[in-house]
Structure formats: structure tokens, C-alpha cells
Short mmCIF file of C-alpha atoms in Angstrom, two decimals:
data_model
loop_
_atom_site.label_atom_id
_atom_site.label_comp_id
_atom_site.label_asym_id
_atom_site.label_seq_id
_atom_site.Cartn_x
_atom_site.Cartn_y
_atom_site.Cartn_z
CA UNK A 1 55.59 42.13 11.58
CA UNK A 2 53.59 38.75 12.80
CA UNK A 3 52.79 35.75 10.34
CA UNK A 4 48.83 36.27 8.99
CA UNK A 5 47.03 33.35 10.12
CA UNK A 6 45.10 31.59 7.41
CA UNK A 7 41.51 32.02 7.40
CA UNK A 8 38.60 29.73 6.20
CA UNK A 9 38.15 31.72 3.17
CA UNK A 10 41.97 31.28 2.49
CA UNK A 11 41.39 27.70 2.65
CA UNK A 12 38.50 27.46 0.68
CA UNK A 13 40.29 29.26 -2.42
CA UNK A 14 43.07 26.96 -2.16
CA UNK A 15 41.11 24.00 -2.47
CA UNK A 16 38.95 25.77 -5.32
CA UNK A 17 42.61 25.74 -6.90
CA UNK A 18 43.21 22.34 -6.07
CA UNK A 19 40.09 21.62 -7.65
CA UNK A 20 40.57 23.05 -11.03
CA UNK A 21 44.38 22.02 -11.22
CA UNK A 22 42.30 18.66 -11.23
CA UNK A 23 39.90 18.86 -13.28
CA UNK A 24 42.54 20.19 -16.13
CA UNK A 25 44.50 17.15 -15.58
CA UNK A 26 41.67 15.64 -16.02
CA UNK A 27 40.66 16.71 -19.35
CA UNK A 28 44.32 16.56 -20.36
CA UNK A 29 44.68 12.54 -19.66
CA UNK A 30 41.32 11.60 -21.83
CA UNK A 31 40.96 12.18 -25.65
CA UNK A 32 37.02 12.63 -25.81
CA UNK A 33 34.39 14.98 -23.96
CA UNK A 34 33.71 14.65 -20.75
CA UNK A 35 30.13 15.06 -19.21
CA UNK A 36 29.59 16.72 -15.95
CA UNK A 37 29.03 12.99 -14.43
CA UNK A 38 32.08 11.59 -15.73
CA UNK A 39 34.10 14.10 -14.39
CA UNK A 40 32.20 13.61 -11.06
CA UNK A 41 33.41 9.72 -10.99
CA UNK A 42 36.90 10.32 -12.17
CA UNK A 43 37.25 12.94 -9.80
CA UNK A 44 34.95 13.22 -6.51
CA UNK A 45 34.61 17.32 -7.10
CA UNK A 46 30.86 17.26 -5.88
CA UNK A 47 28.76 18.16 -8.46
CA UNK A 48 27.68 21.86 -6.75
CA UNK A 49 31.65 22.52 -6.55
CA UNK A 50 32.02 20.78 -10.57
CA UNK A 51 29.15 23.33 -11.44
CA UNK A 52 30.62 26.42 -10.90
CA UNK A 53 34.71 25.07 -12.36
CA UNK A 54 33.17 24.57 -15.58
CA UNK A 55 31.34 27.74 -15.86
CA UNK A 56 34.42 29.43 -14.80
CA UNK A 57 36.52 27.72 -17.01
CA UNK A 58 34.36 27.75 -19.92
CA UNK A 59 33.68 31.63 -19.87
CA UNK A 60 37.72 33.06 -19.28
CA UNK A 61 38.45 30.10 -22.30
CA UNK A 62 40.08 27.01 -20.45
CA UNK A 63 37.53 24.98 -21.72
CA UNK A 64 35.06 24.71 -24.68
CA UNK A 65 31.69 22.85 -24.81
CA UNK A 66 29.96 20.70 -27.13
CA UNK A 67 26.35 21.92 -29.04
CA UNK A 68 24.22 20.38 -26.67
CA UNK A 69 26.38 22.17 -23.80
CA UNK A 70 26.38 19.17 -21.69
CA UNK A 71 30.12 18.09 -22.69
CA UNK A 72 33.18 19.43 -22.31
CA UNK A 73 37.06 19.62 -23.37
CA UNK A 74 39.84 21.82 -22.95
CA UNK A 75 39.66 25.41 -24.75
CA UNK A 76 42.24 27.25 -26.47
CA UNK A 77 43.63 29.19 -23.63
CA UNK A 78 45.57 26.31 -22.76
CA UNK A 79 47.65 25.73 -26.02
CA UNK A 80 48.11 29.61 -25.67
CA UNK A 81 49.92 28.91 -22.14
CA UNK A 82 51.33 25.85 -23.07
CA UNK A 83 52.93 27.57 -26.36
CA UNK A 84 53.97 30.02 -24.00
CA UNK A 85 56.51 27.46 -21.95
CA UNK A 86 58.03 26.44 -24.82
CA UNK A 87 58.18 30.30 -25.96
CA UNK A 88 60.61 30.94 -22.86
CA UNK A 89 62.59 28.33 -21.99
CA UNK A 90 65.92 29.14 -23.09
CA UNK A 91 67.12 25.49 -24.04
CA UNK A 92 64.73 24.83 -26.88
CA UNK A 93 66.42 26.82 -29.78
CA UNK A 94 69.40 24.86 -29.32
CA UNK A 95 68.06 21.63 -29.34
CA UNK A 96 65.64 22.31 -32.17
CA UNK A 97 69.38 22.94 -34.48
CA UNK A 98 70.32 20.26 -32.70
CA UNK A 99 67.67 17.81 -33.61
CA UNK A 100 66.99 19.39 -37.30
CA UNK A 101 70.92 18.16 -37.59
CA UNK A 102 70.19 14.26 -36.07
CA UNK A 103 67.26 13.87 -38.71
CA UNK A 104 69.11 15.34 -42.06
CA UNK A 105 71.68 12.84 -41.26
CA UNK A 106 69.89 9.54 -40.18
CA UNK A 107 66.93 10.38 -42.18
CA UNK A 108 64.59 9.15 -39.03
CA UNK A 109 62.54 11.60 -36.72
CA UNK A 110 63.97 13.28 -33.44
CA UNK A 111 62.67 14.13 -30.58
CA UNK A 112 63.30 16.15 -27.54
CA UNK A 113 61.71 15.70 -24.04
CA UNK A 114 61.91 16.19 -20.20
CA UNK A 115 61.83 13.86 -16.99
CA UNK A 116 58.46 15.29 -15.58
CA UNK A 117 58.38 12.80 -12.34
CA UNK A 118 58.18 8.94 -13.82
CA UNK A 119 56.91 10.55 -17.25
CA UNK A 120 58.75 12.10 -19.86
CA UNK A 121 56.98 15.46 -21.43
CA UNK A 122 58.24 15.67 -25.18
CA UNK A 123 58.81 19.96 -26.26
CA UNK A 124 60.16 19.12 -29.37
CA UNK A 125 59.57 16.53 -33.03
CA UNK A 126 61.48 16.91 -35.73
CA UNK A 127 59.76 14.28 -38.07
CA UNK A 128 61.22 12.33 -41.25
CA UNK A 129 60.78 13.97 -44.41
CA UNK A 130 59.76 9.97 -45.52
CA UNK A 131 57.03 9.92 -42.50
CA UNK A 132 53.51 9.25 -43.64
CA UNK A 133 52.41 10.52 -40.19
CA UNK A 134 53.09 14.37 -39.67
CA UNK A 135 51.66 14.26 -35.79
CA UNK A 136 53.62 16.56 -33.35
CA UNK A 137 54.38 14.26 -29.72
CA UNK A 138 55.15 18.53 -28.54
CA UNK A 139 53.40 18.77 -24.94
CA UNK A 140 52.33 14.57 -24.87
CA UNK A 141 53.62 12.78 -22.25
CA UNK A 142 55.09 8.52 -21.92
CA UNK A 143 55.43 6.53 -18.77
CA UNK A 144 59.65 6.84 -18.57
CA UNK A 145 60.25 3.25 -18.32
CA UNK A 146 58.49 2.39 -21.97
CA UNK A 147 60.77 4.83 -23.91
CA UNK A 148 64.62 5.16 -24.73
CA UNK A 149 64.15 8.60 -23.96
CA UNK A 150 63.02 8.11 -20.71
CA UNK A 151 65.49 5.22 -19.76
CA UNK A 152 67.96 7.21 -20.63
CA UNK A 153 67.08 9.77 -18.08
CA UNK A 154 65.98 7.11 -15.28
CA UNK A 155 68.95 5.96 -15.70
CA UNK A 156 70.64 9.17 -14.20
CA UNK A 157 68.97 8.53 -10.88
CA UNK A 158 70.08 6.21 -8.19
CA UNK A 159 68.80 3.23 -7.29
CA UNK A 160 66.81 3.87 -4.55
CA UNK A 161 65.51 7.04 -6.74
CA UNK A 162 63.68 5.13 -9.46
CA UNK A 163 62.22 2.64 -7.37
CA UNK A 164 60.33 5.62 -5.95
CA UNK A 165 59.55 6.96 -8.59
CA UNK A 166 58.84 3.25 -10.65
CA UNK A 167 57.11 1.53 -7.57
CA UNK A 168 54.15 -0.37 -8.35
CA UNK A 169 52.86 -2.08 -10.85
CA UNK A 170 54.84 -0.39 -14.64
CA UNK A 171 52.18 -0.25 -17.02
CA UNK A 172 52.86 -1.97 -20.62
CA UNK A 173 52.42 -0.34 -23.66
CA UNK A 174 52.88 -3.23 -25.55
CA UNK A 175 54.30 -6.53 -24.59
CA UNK A 176 57.81 -5.72 -24.79
CA UNK A 177 57.87 -2.89 -22.23
CA UNK A 178 59.37 -3.36 -19.31
CA UNK A 179 57.53 -4.12 -16.46
CA UNK A 180 59.62 -5.49 -13.53
CA UNK A 181 61.69 -3.62 -11.30
CA UNK A 182 64.67 -5.23 -11.51
CA UNK A 183 65.11 -5.27 -15.04
CA UNK A 184 64.55 -1.60 -14.98
CA UNK A 185 67.45 -1.16 -12.44
CA UNK A 186 69.26 -3.42 -14.94
CA UNK A 187 68.36 -1.67 -18.02
CA UNK A 188 69.37 1.21 -16.31
CA UNK A 189 73.15 0.03 -15.60
CA UNK A 190 73.46 -0.89 -19.15
CA UNK A 191 72.91 2.56 -20.08
CA UNK A 192 74.90 4.27 -18.09
CA UNK A 193 78.04 1.64 -19.47
CA UNK A 194 77.35 1.84 -23.11
CA UNK A 195 75.99 5.59 -22.71
CA UNK A 196 73.07 5.52 -24.16
CA UNK A 197 69.58 4.01 -24.20
CA UNK A 198 67.60 1.61 -26.71
CA UNK A 199 64.33 -0.29 -27.27
CA UNK A 200 62.65 -2.34 -29.45
CA UNK A 201 58.84 -2.03 -29.78
CA UNK A 202 58.71 -1.14 -26.32
CA UNK A 203 56.67 2.03 -26.48
CA UNK A 204 55.17 1.54 -29.80
CA UNK A 205 54.53 -1.85 -31.89
CA UNK A 206 56.46 -1.05 -35.40
CA UNK A 207 58.96 1.59 -34.17
CA UNK A 208 62.68 1.01 -32.17
CA UNK A 209 64.35 4.24 -30.52
CA UNK A 210 67.69 5.43 -29.23
CA UNK A 211 68.11 8.44 -27.39
CA UNK A 212 71.18 9.91 -25.17
CA UNK A 213 71.08 12.31 -22.29
CA UNK A 214 71.88 16.29 -22.58
CA UNK A 215 75.00 16.86 -20.32
CA UNK A 216 74.10 20.03 -18.93
CA UNK A 217 72.02 20.12 -15.64
CA UNK A 218 73.23 17.11 -12.83
CA UNK A 219 71.16 14.97 -12.58
CA UNK A 220 69.83 14.74 -16.71
CA UNK A 221 66.67 15.70 -17.23
CA UNK A 222 66.89 16.42 -20.86
CA UNK A 223 67.32 13.92 -23.99
CA UNK A 224 66.94 13.34 -27.29
CA UNK A 225 65.84 10.37 -28.80
CA UNK A 226 66.18 8.86 -32.77
CA UNK A 227 62.82 6.78 -33.86
CA UNK A 228 62.33 4.63 -36.38
CA UNK A 229 60.34 2.52 -37.64
CA UNK A 230 61.60 -1.22 -37.37
CA UNK A 231 60.96 -2.31 -41.12
CA UNK A 232 63.42 0.62 -42.08
CA UNK A 233 65.92 0.45 -39.95
CA UNK A 234 68.83 -2.49 -38.57
CA UNK A 235 70.79 -2.70 -35.90
CA UNK A 236 74.18 -0.93 -37.36
CA UNK A 237 71.30 2.04 -38.41
CA UNK A 238 70.23 2.12 -34.75
CA UNK A 239 73.71 1.73 -33.66
CA UNK A 240 75.21 4.84 -35.98
CA UNK A 241 71.68 7.01 -34.63
CA UNK A 242 73.04 6.15 -30.82
CA UNK A 243 76.29 6.99 -31.40
CA UNK A 244 75.37 9.83 -33.65
CA UNK A 245 73.18 11.09 -30.47
CA UNK A 246 75.63 10.49 -27.77
CA UNK A 247 78.18 13.39 -29.76
CA UNK A 248 75.31 15.44 -30.93
CA UNK A 249 74.12 15.44 -27.19
CA UNK A 250 77.32 16.72 -25.97
CA UNK A 251 77.83 19.43 -28.34
CA UNK A 252 74.49 20.64 -27.05
CA UNK A 253 75.23 20.31 -23.64
CA UNK A 254 78.82 22.21 -23.95
CA UNK A 255 76.61 24.80 -25.71
CA UNK A 256 73.76 25.58 -23.23
CA UNK A 257 76.87 25.38 -20.48
CA UNK A 258 78.61 28.22 -22.11
CA UNK A 259 75.47 30.30 -22.90
CA UNK A 260 75.41 29.92 -18.65
CA UNK A 261 71.63 27.92 -19.08
CA UNK A 262 71.10 25.49 -16.18
#
């Protein structure tokens, strides 16, 4: 059977789908309500097309409108689909068990994340029992170069791969964030030598973190971290947490491979 030739309707449908995705990602990257004018300025999508896309997303629950029906933000359907991703990921139950062990033994918050391009996406968190900020990071993203989790995963890649992912100016989240590619290369080399990543107030002021890759894929895609307030954790505490993470992630990787999870 000859291949079907794409039609103008196909092209329009693809363009509409791409614009829908762009809209949802724009909302995901912005914390407050957005108006049609603001969406037009951020995306460049024509206002006539925006009207139709917004109406469809509102009707299907992907967006919600404010009382004036002139500003919009993500709707409950996005949470349902995001949760479905975690519910169907076979790694998460194993990771959760390992994270709870690390939290119990260290007393500090633990995170589990996956690299997505030059960012890390948080899949699970277990908050320290001493924490007064019970806010989950699940579903949130941070630049890989600015976190121990991300740097551990970048160290799994070649220099050329890191350079391609981290091309251009690297954003600084704090005054301590690595923002130069040569410094990032040097950090990745250090991580490979010692087997874990560390950062001191590079991602968040007042927080230090250590992380290790879960070795069940090559290159590694997932990592686990231990996050500690700088006024509660000494260098020795950080080193102890890092050594525990290395042991825990090795064991977790073995469990995942035995279960046939790749």
C-alpha cells in the first residue's frame, strides 16, 4: 500500500498540537495566572488561535480561569496525568522504600529525581521529620548543573554530551552556582572519582546536598539525594550521608535489575 501523503489538514493538526503543548509548558513554567495578552507575548501564538486553544483546554479541564474569566492557569487534569506517570513507573515503589531508609538513618530530607535534558525532574521526596516546610518537590524541575542530583547524572555523560546539554550561559540560582562549563567539567570529573556529587548552597541558599546515581541504566538516568540545612549538618554529616547514599543506590540498582526494570 502506498504511503499516505500528508494533507493540509494534517499539518494544521500538528501545528495545533504543538501549540497546545507549548501553551501547557508555558503555564507550567509560570507560577501565577496568565492573560491572553501575556500568553501571546510569551508564545507568539496568534490571538485568534489562542482563543480557540484556551477554550478547548478550559472545557476539558486542562486549564482553569479566574473569576473574571480573563486569566488562566493549569487545571486539575494536569495533576491527574502527572500522577498517572508516577503510578505507572515501576521504579518508584522501590525508590520510595530506599528513600525512607536513608531518611530514617540520616534524619534529613531525601529526593529521587530523573534527568530530562539539562534539567532534573523530582519524582519522589521524603521530608525530614524535623522540617517545618512540608512542601513536596514532586514534579518540579531544576537545572541539572545547579543541583547535586543533576551533577551526579551529568557525570554519567561524556564531555561532549555535557557541553551540548549545557551550552550557553548557565543560570545562577545562588552566588555559589557553577555557571562556567570548564568548572562543570571539572566537577563532573571529581564526581566520577569519588562516586557521589555534592553541593553547598549551589541550588538553594542555606542548603547543602549530596547525591548518588542509581546504577540500573547506562548512562544513569536516576539519582537519589540527601538534603541538609547548612546550620544542622557538618562536613562529617554530609560525608556520612553520601557514603550511605552510595551503598543504598548500589543496592537499589541491583534490585531493579533483578526485577527486570531497565
